[in-house]
PDB file of C-alpha atoms in Angstrom:
ATOM      1  CA  MET A   1       2.967-237.771 -73.062  1.00  0.00           C
ATOM      2  CA  ALA A   2       2.802-234.084 -72.607  1.00  0.00           C
ATOM      3  CA  CYS A   3       1.008-232.068 -70.033  1.00  0.00           C
ATOM      4  CA  PRO A   4      -2.539-231.294 -71.485  1.00  0.00           C
ATOM      5  CA  HIS A   5      -2.781-227.941 -69.741  1.00  0.00           C
ATOM      6  CA  GLY A   6       0.620-226.634 -70.510  1.00  0.00           C
ATOM      7  CA  TRP A   7       1.911-226.211 -66.929  1.00  0.00           C
ATOM      8  CA  HIS A   8       4.827-228.174 -67.517  1.00  0.00           C
ATOM      9  CA  GLN A   9       7.774-227.630 -70.030  1.00  0.00           C
ATOM     10  CA  GLN A  10      10.484-229.996 -70.985  1.00  0.00           C
ATOM     11  CA  THR A  11      14.037-228.965 -70.045  1.00  0.00           C
ATOM     12  CA  PRO A  12      16.919-229.551 -72.422  1.00  0.00           C
ATOM     13  CA  GLN A  13      18.073-232.608 -70.115  1.00  0.00           C
ATOM     14  CA  GLY A  14      14.537-234.108 -71.012  1.00  0.00           C
ATOM     15  CA  ARG A  15      12.841-233.670 -67.468  1.00  0.00           C
ATOM     16  CA  LEU A  16       9.624-231.986 -66.883  1.00  0.00           C
ATOM     17  CA  GLU A  17       9.666-228.591 -65.203  1.00  0.00           C
ATOM     18  CA  THR A  18       6.652-227.653 -63.116  1.00  0.00           C
ATOM     19  CA  ARG A  19       5.233-224.226 -63.734  1.00  0.00           C
ATOM     20  CA  HIS A  20       1.714-224.780 -62.513  1.00  0.00           C
ATOM     21  CA  PRO A  21      -0.122-222.803 -59.640  1.00  0.00           C
ATOM     22  CA  GLU A  22      -0.129-224.662 -56.186  1.00  0.00           C
ATOM     23  CA  GLY A  23      -3.164-226.667 -55.294  1.00  0.00           C
ATOM     24  CA  THR A  24      -4.160-227.530 -58.779  1.00  0.00           C
ATOM     25  CA  GLY A  25      -4.129-231.183 -58.102  1.00  0.00           C
ATOM     26  CA  CYS A  26      -1.665-232.075 -60.786  1.00  0.00           C
ATOM     27  CA  TYR A  27       1.043-234.556 -59.909  1.00  0.00           C
ATOM     28  CA  HIS A  28       4.062-236.324 -61.760  1.00  0.00           C
ATOM     29  CA  ARG A  29       4.751-239.943 -62.263  1.00  0.00           C
ATOM     30  CA  GLY A  30       8.325-240.064 -63.879  1.00  0.00           C
ATOM     31  CA  ASP A  31       8.354-237.514 -66.677  1.00  0.00           C
ATOM     32  CA  VAL A  32       4.760-237.560 -67.396  1.00  0.00           C
ATOM     33  CA  CYS A  33       1.972-235.316 -66.003  1.00  0.00           C
ATOM     34  CA  GLY A  34      -0.519-237.103 -63.785  1.00  0.00           C
ATOM     35  CA  ASP A  35      -3.462-235.384 -65.679  1.00  0.00           C
ATOM     36  CA  ALA A  36      -2.364-237.078 -68.982  1.00  0.00           C
ATOM     37  CA  LEU A  37      -2.118-240.367 -67.040  1.00  0.00           C
ATOM     38  CA  ARG A  38      -5.588-240.067 -65.692  1.00  0.00           C
ATOM     39  CA  GLY A  39      -6.940-239.341 -69.220  1.00  0.00           C
ATOM     40  CA  SER A  40      -5.452-242.557 -70.618  1.00  0.00           C
ATOM     41  CA  ALA A  41      -6.635-244.773 -67.698  1.00  0.00           C
ATOM     42  CA  LEU A  42     -10.110-243.348 -68.215  1.00  0.00           C
ATOM     43  CA  GLN A  43      -9.838-244.215 -71.919  1.00  0.00           C
ATOM     44  CA  ALA A  44      -8.903-247.629 -71.027  1.00  0.00           C
ATOM     45  CA  VAL A  45     -11.868-248.159 -68.635  1.00  0.00           C
ATOM     46  CA  GLU A  46     -14.143-246.740 -71.123  1.00  0.00           C
ATOM     47  CA  GLN A  47     -12.820-249.175 -73.802  1.00  0.00           C
ATOM     48  CA  GLN A  48     -13.345-252.072 -71.346  1.00  0.00           C
ATOM     49  CA  VAL A  49     -17.051-251.021 -70.706  1.00  0.00           C
ATOM     50  CA  VAL A  50     -17.791-250.960 -74.455  1.00  0.00           C
ATOM     51  CA  ALA A  51     -15.955-254.303 -74.939  1.00  0.00           C
ATOM     52  CA  ASP A  52     -18.058-255.925 -72.094  1.00  0.00           C
ATOM     53  CA  SER A  53     -21.150-254.694 -73.482  1.00  0.00           C
ATOM     54  CA  LEU A  54     -20.482-256.133 -76.983  1.00  0.00           C
ATOM     55  CA  VAL A  55     -19.489-259.525 -75.380  1.00  0.00           C
ATOM     56  CA  ARG A  56     -22.739-259.558 -73.435  1.00  0.00           C
ATOM     57  CA  GLN A  57     -24.635-258.907 -76.637  1.00  0.00           C
ATOM     58  CA  VAL A  58     -22.874-261.633 -78.593  1.00  0.00           C
ATOM     59  CA  GLY A  59     -23.911-264.150 -75.623  1.00  0.00           C
ATOM     60  CA  GLU A  60     -27.518-262.752 -75.996  1.00  0.00           C
ATOM     61  CA  CYS A  61     -27.469-263.227 -79.780  1.00  0.00           C
ATOM     62  CA  THR A  62     -26.113-267.008 -79.488  1.00  0.00           C
ATOM     63  CA  ASP A  63     -28.223-267.908 -76.579  1.00  0.00           C
ATOM     64  CA  VAL A  64     -29.064-271.701 -76.509  1.00  0.00           C
ATOM     65  CA  MET A  65     -32.630-271.154 -75.219  1.00  0.00           C
ATOM     66  CA  LYS A  66     -33.532-269.129 -78.418  1.00  0.00           C
ATOM     67  CA  VAL A  67     -35.061-271.354 -80.994  1.00  0.00           C
ATOM     68  CA  GLN A  68     -34.593-268.903 -83.750  1.00  0.00           C
ATOM     69  CA  PRO A  69     -32.153-266.073 -84.360  1.00  0.00           C
ATOM     70  CA  ASP A  70     -33.056-262.719 -82.635  1.00  0.00           C
ATOM     71  CA  TRP A  71     -32.765-260.379 -85.681  1.00  0.00           C
ATOM     72  CA  GLY A  72     -33.441-257.375 -83.574  1.00  0.00           C
ATOM     73  CA  ALA A  73     -30.586-258.224 -81.126  1.00  0.00           C
ATOM     74  CA  ILE A  74     -28.285-259.121 -84.049  1.00  0.00           C
ATOM     75  CA  MET A  75     -29.093-255.743 -85.817  1.00  0.00           C
ATOM     76  CA  ALA A  76     -28.462-253.777 -82.539  1.00  0.00           C
ATOM     77  CA  LEU A  77     -25.202-255.414 -82.275  1.00  0.00           C
ATOM     78  CA  CYS A  78     -24.353-254.496 -85.612  1.00  0.00           C
ATOM     79  CA  ASP A  79     -25.264-250.961 -85.096  1.00  0.00           C
ATOM     80  CA  GLU A  80     -23.176-250.945 -81.925  1.00  0.00           C
ATOM     81  CA  VAL A  81     -19.999-252.455 -83.823  1.00  0.00           C
ATOM     82  CA  ASN A  82     -20.332-249.748 -86.398  1.00  0.00           C
ATOM     83  CA  ASN A  83     -20.588-247.053 -83.628  1.00  0.00           C
ATOM     84  CA  VAL A  84     -17.393-248.392 -82.120  1.00  0.00           C
ATOM     85  CA  GLY A  85     -15.469-247.485 -85.346  1.00  0.00           C
ATOM     86  CA  GLU A  86     -11.639-248.131 -85.484  1.00  0.00           C
ATOM     87  CA  ASN A  87     -10.918-249.515 -81.985  1.00  0.00           C
ATOM     88  CA  PRO A  88      -9.085-252.764 -82.274  1.00  0.00           C
ATOM     89  CA  PRO A  89      -9.166-254.007 -78.732  1.00  0.00           C
ATOM     90  CA  VAL A  90     -12.818-253.644 -78.584  1.00  0.00           C
ATOM     91  CA  LEU A  91     -13.399-255.410 -81.711  1.00  0.00           C
ATOM     92  CA  GLU A  92     -10.836-258.045 -80.873  1.00  0.00           C
ATOM     93  CA  ALA A  93     -12.658-258.779 -77.574  1.00  0.00           C
ATOM     94  CA  MET A  94     -16.100-259.051 -79.462  1.00  0.00           C
ATOM     95  CA  VAL A  95     -14.635-261.522 -82.203  1.00  0.00           C
ATOM     96  CA  ARG A  96     -13.097-263.463 -79.409  1.00  0.00           C
ATOM     97  CA  ALA A  97     -16.444-263.956 -77.759  1.00  0.00           C
ATOM     98  CA  LEU A  98     -17.964-264.978 -81.174  1.00  0.00           C
ATOM     99  CA  ARG A  99     -15.190-267.434 -81.668  1.00  0.00           C
ATOM    100  CA  LYS A 100     -15.675-269.131 -78.180  1.00  0.00           C
ATOM    101  CA  GLU A 101     -19.304-269.775 -79.055  1.00  0.00           C
ATOM    102  CA  LEU A 102     -18.266-271.393 -82.272  1.00  0.00           C
ATOM    103  CA  GLN A 103     -16.208-273.598 -80.314  1.00  0.00           C
ATOM    104  CA  LYS A 104     -19.011-275.119 -78.411  1.00  0.00           C
ATOM    105  CA  ASP A 105     -19.761-278.703 -79.058  1.00  0.00           C
ATOM    106  CA  VAL A 106     -22.026-278.820 -81.904  1.00  0.00           C
ATOM    107  CA  LYS A 107     -23.647-282.275 -80.516  1.00  0.00           C
ATOM    108  CA  GLN A 108     -24.284-280.746 -77.134  1.00  0.00           C
ATOM    109  CA  MET A 109     -25.195-277.215 -78.181  1.00  0.00           C
ATOM    110  CA  PRO A 110     -26.040-276.924 -81.911  1.00  0.00           C
ATOM    111  CA  ARG A 111     -28.063-273.879 -81.621  1.00  0.00           C
ATOM    112  CA  CYS A 112     -25.214-271.747 -80.282  1.00  0.00           C
ATOM    113  CA  VAL A 113     -23.026-272.679 -83.245  1.00  0.00           C
ATOM    114  CA  ILE A 114     -25.862-272.141 -85.710  1.00  0.00           C
ATOM    115  CA  HIS A 115     -26.728-268.745 -84.095  1.00  0.00           C
ATOM    116  CA  GLY A 116     -22.971-267.981 -84.021  1.00  0.00           C
ATOM    117  CA  LEU A 117     -22.584-268.610 -87.714  1.00  0.00           C
ATOM    118  CA  THR A 118     -25.754-266.440 -88.388  1.00  0.00           C
ATOM    119  CA  LEU A 119     -24.432-263.722 -86.365  1.00  0.00           C
ATOM    120  CA  ALA A 120     -20.881-263.871 -88.020  1.00  0.00           C
ATOM    121  CA  GLY A 121     -22.687-263.531 -91.350  1.00  0.00           C
ATOM    122  CA  ALA A 122     -24.730-260.656 -90.314  1.00  0.00           C
ATOM    123  CA  LEU A 123     -21.849-258.732 -88.837  1.00  0.00           C
ATOM    124  CA  VAL A 124     -19.842-259.220 -92.132  1.00  0.00           C
ATOM    125  CA  LYS A 125     -22.834-258.027 -94.245  1.00  0.00           C
ATOM    126  CA  ASN A 126     -23.755-255.121 -91.958  1.00  0.00           C
ATOM    127  CA  CYS A 127     -20.543-253.808 -90.556  1.00  0.00           C
ATOM    128  CA  ARG A 128     -17.554-251.703 -91.824  1.00  0.00           C
ATOM    129  CA  MET A 129     -13.948-252.625 -92.711  1.00  0.00           C
ATOM    130  CA  PRO A 130     -12.427-252.532 -89.138  1.00  0.00           C
ATOM    131  CA  LEU A 131     -14.606-255.649 -88.194  1.00  0.00           C
ATOM    132  CA  HIS A 132     -13.832-257.352 -91.415  1.00  0.00           C
ATOM    133  CA  ARG A 133     -10.150-257.162 -90.450  1.00  0.00           C
ATOM    134  CA  GLU A 134     -10.949-258.931 -87.232  1.00  0.00           C
ATOM    135  CA  ILE A 135     -13.065-261.534 -88.572  1.00  0.00           C
ATOM    136  CA  ALA A 136     -10.553-262.174 -91.411  1.00  0.00           C
ATOM    137  CA  GLY A 137      -7.969-262.638 -88.640  1.00  0.00           C
ATOM    138  CA  GLU A 138      -5.879-265.947 -88.435  1.00  0.00           C
ATOM    139  CA  LYS A 139      -7.589-267.193 -85.259  1.00  0.00           C
ATOM    140  CA  PHE A 140     -11.263-266.627 -86.285  1.00  0.00           C
ATOM    141  CA  MET A 141     -10.613-268.078 -89.645  1.00  0.00           C
ATOM    142  CA  ALA A 142      -8.796-271.047 -88.248  1.00  0.00           C
ATOM    143  CA  GLN A 143     -11.815-271.799 -86.029  1.00  0.00           C
ATOM    144  CA  ILE A 144     -14.256-271.641 -89.058  1.00  0.00           C
ATOM    145  CA  VAL A 145     -11.891-274.219 -90.962  1.00  0.00           C
ATOM    146  CA  LYS A 146     -11.889-276.395 -88.009  1.00  0.00           C
ATOM    147  CA  LEU A 147     -15.687-276.378 -87.792  1.00  0.00           C
ATOM    148  CA  VAL A 148     -16.148-277.001 -91.454  1.00  0.00           C
ATOM    149  CA  THR A 149     -13.485-279.846 -91.688  1.00  0.00           C
ATOM    150  CA  LYS A 150     -14.854-281.457 -88.489  1.00  0.00           C
ATOM    151  CA  HIS A 151     -18.270-281.760 -89.845  1.00  0.00           C
ATOM    152  CA  SER A 152     -17.525-282.006 -93.691  1.00  0.00           C
ATOM    153  CA  GLU A 153     -18.661-285.642 -93.711  1.00  0.00           C
ATOM    154  CA  ARG A 154     -22.247-284.809 -92.593  1.00  0.00           C
ATOM    155  CA  ARG A 155     -24.693-284.671 -95.227  1.00  0.00           C
ATOM    156  CA  GLY A 156     -28.345-283.700 -95.767  1.00  0.00           C
ATOM    157  CA  ARG A 157     -30.600-283.165 -92.790  1.00  0.00           C
ATOM    158  CA  ASP A 158     -27.863-284.503 -90.439  1.00  0.00           C
ATOM    159  CA  ALA A 159     -25.514-281.674 -91.558  1.00  0.00           C
ATOM    160  CA  MET A 160     -28.117-278.989 -90.390  1.00  0.00           C
ATOM    161  CA  GLU A 161     -29.800-280.799 -87.674  1.00  0.00           C
ATOM    162  CA  VAL A 162     -30.376-278.354 -84.759  1.00  0.00           C
ATOM    163  CA  ALA A 163     -33.365-280.127 -83.014  1.00  0.00           C
ATOM    164  CA  GLU A 164     -32.686-281.716 -79.795  1.00  0.00           C
ATOM    165  CA  PRO A 165     -32.511-285.479 -79.711  1.00  0.00           C
ATOM    166  CA  SER A 166     -35.880-286.711 -78.974  1.00  0.00           C
ATOM    167  CA  ALA A 167     -36.436-288.727 -75.741  1.00  0.00           C
ATOM    168  CA  GLN A 168     -37.642-292.137 -76.928  1.00  0.00           C
TER     169      GLN A 168
END
């Protein structure tokens, strides 16, 4: 990483030579200017904030207390994912949260799984290629295959039952 403000130059031996005025607050860690390190740390924090926001939105979209999918929240999440752009760590965290929702027990929390599948479908239909790459990843597709094979013997109303068992 080079010094962003040009106060350091690399010597023929590969070390950084300081040429900046005193009192500027620039410091070194190894051969890297501290200002450049601060920039990368700030970028990592910003990525984590965006990832946490997307994970929280996935939780809201798949909330077990919702009887019907919240299409406003789903479309807001799609817009947010499209705004993230090409940022694999952020998209990976969001897809991991969706995968965890699909791993929940269908008999205990069927709404979470149905809402998760609805959300996955909406994301694929409304988001760009970077998300498609994450969804088509090995772990997510393995979870979908596991979900389908586990419940492949269910037919008719039993296959799509989302109502809570009646207390009789």
